[in-house]
Amino acid sequence: FDMFVLAFVERLFRPSYKKDDFALGKKLGEGSFGVVYRVSLANKPSSKEGDLVLKKATEYGAVEIWMNERVRRACASSCADFVYGFLESSSKKSAEYWLIWRFEGDATLADLVQSREFPYNVETLILGEVQDLPKGLERENRIIQTIMRQILFALDGLHSTGIVHRDIKPQNIIFSEESRTFKIIDLGAATDLRVGINYIPKEFLLDPRYRYAAPEQYIMSTQTPSAPSVPVATALSPVLWQLNSPDRFDIYSAGLIFLQMAFPGLRTDNSLIQFNRQLKRCDYDIVAWRKTVEPRCGPELRRGFELLDLDGGIGWELLKSMVRYKARQRLSAKAALAHPYFDREGLLALSFMQ
Ligand code: ADP
Ligand code: MG
């Protein structure tokens, strides 16, 4: 009851917007279920480019608004700052949902990982300056460790709230210039198990090529697609959570991001898709995968093994415990954060930020 009153009061005092309040800027992205623009408030164009982001979404925007409202109240620092969401139906035949966030920054993790400078470009963003230190595996490992910690921290926030994202990938992780941390975006495919919203995944909302999807994706997508798209309170959800460990779906995806950051040779879409095929052939046993590829691998893969083998192979150990076939055997986000891989100091600036 208290939560309800609080939410209501907060809603009353927050500014509300309508269509004409926004001046459209550059298009940032376009999926099959929405278009994303950079925008500013029409009556006060505080910056030329706009300091807000607008997503015009189809009917699935309703769930995305709901998820963002919940995140803002329960684990705000995990995701991009949500400002407001509303139904816009003035001129169109079909309803359109408009979602507004604060503009967090120009770069997603995908942009950063694709750069030849990675991971040093991220170090500069986080520290706000170029470090005058020799480049090498040790330093790269620290940067990657810091990025992984931030991703897992954000995931732990979502999972503790009962939300599974289901589309964790570098394109949906944005670098927030203000907080100098990575935040999660795009809750369009997310599910909230505590209240049973969208429990059975809408397959078509997920990454069409399953690049970052855990193997149970294939099992889920053969289930009946009769999804409850309205809130259905169910006392069963905490039990379901324990039985199926649905949060570990995101952990597998985060594990693949870790893999791509460690291995320069696995950063392109095609090489990741090839990796997925090889891993499947090894029955999702990443140790078996290593045995088959390592003896004949080039420098682009060797470097990844070297990085993960630092400090007695603690990074490889973490990767193994995230990328596992059985969801229940993968670490939770909280357990992963407590893994000894994170015992070593990361980038300096981080200790005071989290
Ligand atoms: P979709 O994948 O459904 O098209 P996203 O929510 O992932 O929509 O947004 C698309 C792109 O827009 C992102 O990859 C990112 O580049 C940009 N973007 C989204 N939200 C923000 C934000 N809050 N700040 C800055 N850029 C954003
Ligand atoms: Mg996206």
PDB file of N, CA and C in Angstrom, residues 127-160:
ATOM      1  N   LEU A 127      38.074   7.473 -16.522  1.00  0.00           N
ATOM      2  CA  LEU A 127      38.973   8.291 -15.700  1.00  0.00           C
ATOM      3  C   LEU A 127      38.946   9.764 -16.096  1.00  0.00           C
ATOM      4  N   GLY A 128      38.434  10.052 -17.294  1.00  0.00           N
ATOM      5  CA  GLY A 128      38.372  11.426 -17.748  1.00  0.00           C
ATOM      6  C   GLY A 128      39.711  11.974 -18.208  1.00  0.00           C
ATOM      7  N   GLU A 129      40.673  11.112 -18.379  1.00  0.00           N
ATOM      8  CA  GLU A 129      41.996  11.557 -18.829  1.00  0.00           C
ATOM      9  C   GLU A 129      42.738  10.378 -19.438  1.00  0.00           C
ATOM     10  N   VAL A 130      43.749  10.690 -20.238  1.00  0.00           N
ATOM     11  CA  VAL A 130      44.555   9.621 -20.827  1.00  0.00           C
ATOM     12  C   VAL A 130      45.653   9.245 -19.839  1.00  0.00           C
ATOM     13  N   GLN A 131      45.713   7.980 -19.473  1.00  0.00           N
ATOM     14  CA  GLN A 131      46.727   7.492 -18.529  1.00  0.00           C
ATOM     15  C   GLN A 131      48.067   7.331 -19.252  1.00  0.00           C
ATOM     16  N   ASP A 132      49.095   7.874 -18.677  1.00  0.00           N
ATOM     17  CA  ASP A 132      50.412   7.752 -19.279  1.00  0.00           C
ATOM     18  C   ASP A 132      51.125   6.521 -18.719  1.00  0.00           C
ATOM     19  N   LEU A 133      50.612   5.362 -19.077  1.00  0.00           N
ATOM     20  CA  LEU A 133      51.177   4.099 -18.579  1.00  0.00           C
ATOM     21  C   LEU A 133      51.418   3.171 -19.753  1.00  0.00           C
ATOM     22  N   PRO A 134      52.370   2.258 -19.618  1.00  0.00           N
ATOM     23  CA  PRO A 134      52.581   1.319 -20.725  1.00  0.00           C
ATOM     24  C   PRO A 134      51.346   0.447 -20.961  1.00  0.00           C
ATOM     25  N   LYS A 135      51.057   0.195 -22.241  1.00  0.00           N
ATOM     26  CA  LYS A 135      49.920  -0.659 -22.557  1.00  0.00           C
ATOM     27  C   LYS A 135      50.315  -2.117 -22.363  1.00  0.00           C
ATOM     28  N   GLY A 136      49.358  -2.936 -22.063  1.00  0.00           N
ATOM     29  CA  GLY A 136      49.653  -4.350 -21.894  1.00  0.00           C
ATOM     30  C   GLY A 136      48.469  -5.095 -21.323  1.00  0.00           C
ATOM     31  N   LEU A 137      48.622  -6.413 -21.251  1.00  0.00           N
ATOM     32  CA  LEU A 137      47.528  -7.275 -20.803  1.00  0.00           C
ATOM     33  C   LEU A 137      46.988  -6.914 -19.438  1.00  0.00           C
ATOM     34  N   GLU A 138      47.884  -6.657 -18.488  1.00  0.00           N
ATOM     35  CA  GLU A 138      47.491  -6.344 -17.108  1.00  0.00           C
ATOM     36  C   GLU A 138      46.515  -5.174 -17.071  1.00  0.00           C
ATOM     37  N   ARG A 139      46.915  -4.129 -17.793  1.00  0.00           N
ATOM     38  CA  ARG A 139      46.106  -2.908 -17.791  1.00  0.00           C
ATOM     39  C   ARG A 139      44.769  -3.157 -18.498  1.00  0.00           C
ATOM     40  N   GLU A 140      44.807  -3.891 -19.606  1.00  0.00           N
ATOM     41  CA  GLU A 140      43.564  -4.207 -20.311  1.00  0.00           C
ATOM     42  C   GLU A 140      42.633  -5.022 -19.426  1.00  0.00           C
ATOM     43  N   ASN A 141      43.218  -5.937 -18.683  1.00  0.00           N
ATOM     44  CA  ASN A 141      42.419  -6.772 -17.789  1.00  0.00           C
ATOM     45  C   ASN A 141      41.712  -5.931 -16.732  1.00  0.00           C
ATOM     46  N   ARG A 142      42.395  -4.940 -16.209  1.00  0.00           N
ATOM     47  CA  ARG A 142      41.790  -4.064 -15.203  1.00  0.00           C
ATOM     48  C   ARG A 142      40.635  -3.264 -15.748  1.00  0.00           C
ATOM     49  N   ILE A 143      40.793  -2.803 -16.992  1.00  0.00           N
ATOM     50  CA  ILE A 143      39.713  -2.023 -17.606  1.00  0.00           C
ATOM     51  C   ILE A 143      38.497  -2.925 -17.834  1.00  0.00           C
ATOM     52  N   ILE A 144      38.759  -4.111 -18.389  1.00  0.00           N
ATOM     53  CA  ILE A 144      37.667  -5.047 -18.665  1.00  0.00           C
ATOM     54  C   ILE A 144      36.982  -5.465 -17.363  1.00  0.00           C
ATOM     55  N   GLN A 145      37.786  -5.674 -16.332  1.00  0.00           N
ATOM     56  CA  GLN A 145      37.239  -6.019 -15.017  1.00  0.00           C
ATOM     57  C   GLN A 145      36.301  -4.915 -14.515  1.00  0.00           C
ATOM     58  N   THR A 146      36.710  -3.680 -14.712  1.00  0.00           N
ATOM     59  CA  THR A 146      35.894  -2.549 -14.268  1.00  0.00           C
ATOM     60  C   THR A 146      34.576  -2.486 -15.041  1.00  0.00           C
ATOM     61  N   ILE A 147      34.645  -2.733 -16.343  1.00  0.00           N
ATOM     62  CA  ILE A 147      33.415  -2.726 -17.150  1.00  0.00           C
ATOM     63  C   ILE A 147      32.493  -3.856 -16.699  1.00  0.00           C
ATOM     64  N   MET A 148      33.062  -5.045 -16.501  1.00  0.00           N
ATOM     65  CA  MET A 148      32.253  -6.189 -16.066  1.00  0.00           C
ATOM     66  C   MET A 148      31.605  -5.918 -14.716  1.00  0.00           C
ATOM     67  N   ARG A 149      32.345  -5.286 -13.824  1.00  0.00           N
ATOM     68  CA  ARG A 149      31.780  -5.003 -12.508  1.00  0.00           C
ATOM     69  C   ARG A 149      30.581  -4.069 -12.631  1.00  0.00           C
ATOM     70  N   GLN A 150      30.702  -3.081 -13.502  1.00  0.00           N
ATOM     71  CA  GLN A 150      29.592  -2.137 -13.674  1.00  0.00           C
ATOM     72  C   GLN A 150      28.371  -2.815 -14.296  1.00  0.00           C
ATOM     73  N   ILE A 151      28.600  -3.688 -15.263  1.00  0.00           N
ATOM     74  CA  ILE A 151      27.484  -4.399 -15.893  1.00  0.00           C
ATOM     75  C   ILE A 151      26.790  -5.301 -14.870  1.00  0.00           C
ATOM     76  N   LEU A 152      27.597  -6.038 -14.102  1.00  0.00           N
ATOM     77  CA  LEU A 152      27.019  -6.960 -13.110  1.00  0.00           C
ATOM     78  C   LEU A 152      26.315  -6.198 -11.990  1.00  0.00           C
ATOM     79  N   PHE A 153      26.852  -5.050 -11.635  1.00  0.00           N
ATOM     80  CA  PHE A 153      26.224  -4.209 -10.616  1.00  0.00           C
ATOM     81  C   PHE A 153      24.836  -3.766 -11.086  1.00  0.00           C
ATOM     82  N   ALA A 154      24.753  -3.333 -12.344  1.00  0.00           N
ATOM     83  CA  ALA A 154      23.469  -2.911 -12.901  1.00  0.00           C
ATOM     84  C   ALA A 154      22.507  -4.100 -12.992  1.00  0.00           C
ATOM     85  N   LEU A 155      23.028  -5.257 -13.403  1.00  0.00           N
ATOM     86  CA  LEU A 155      22.182  -6.458 -13.502  1.00  0.00           C
ATOM     87  C   LEU A 155      21.696  -6.894 -12.133  1.00  0.00           C
ATOM     88  N   ASP A 156      22.564  -6.813 -11.141  1.00  0.00           N
ATOM     89  CA  ASP A 156      22.159  -7.198  -9.791  1.00  0.00           C
ATOM     90  C   ASP A 156      20.988  -6.324  -9.333  1.00  0.00           C
ATOM     91  N   GLY A 157      21.041  -5.037  -9.662  1.00  0.00           N
ATOM     92  CA  GLY A 157      19.937  -4.129  -9.327  1.00  0.00           C
ATOM     93  C   GLY A 157      18.634  -4.585  -9.968  1.00  0.00           C
ATOM     94  N   LEU A 158      18.689  -4.879 -11.258  1.00  0.00           N
ATOM     95  CA  LEU A 158      17.487  -5.331 -11.967  1.00  0.00           C
ATOM     96  C   LEU A 158      16.971  -6.643 -11.385  1.00  0.00           C
ATOM     97  N   HIS A 159      17.863  -7.602 -11.213  1.00  0.00           N
ATOM     98  CA  HIS A 159      17.441  -8.932 -10.747  1.00  0.00           C
ATOM     99  C   HIS A 159      16.893  -8.881  -9.325  1.00  0.00           C
ATOM    100  N   SER A 160      17.490  -8.055  -8.474  1.00  0.00           N
ATOM    101  CA  SER A 160      16.987  -7.929  -7.106  1.00  0.00           C
ATOM    102  C   SER A 160      15.588  -7.318  -7.100  1.00  0.00           C
TER     103      SER A 160
END
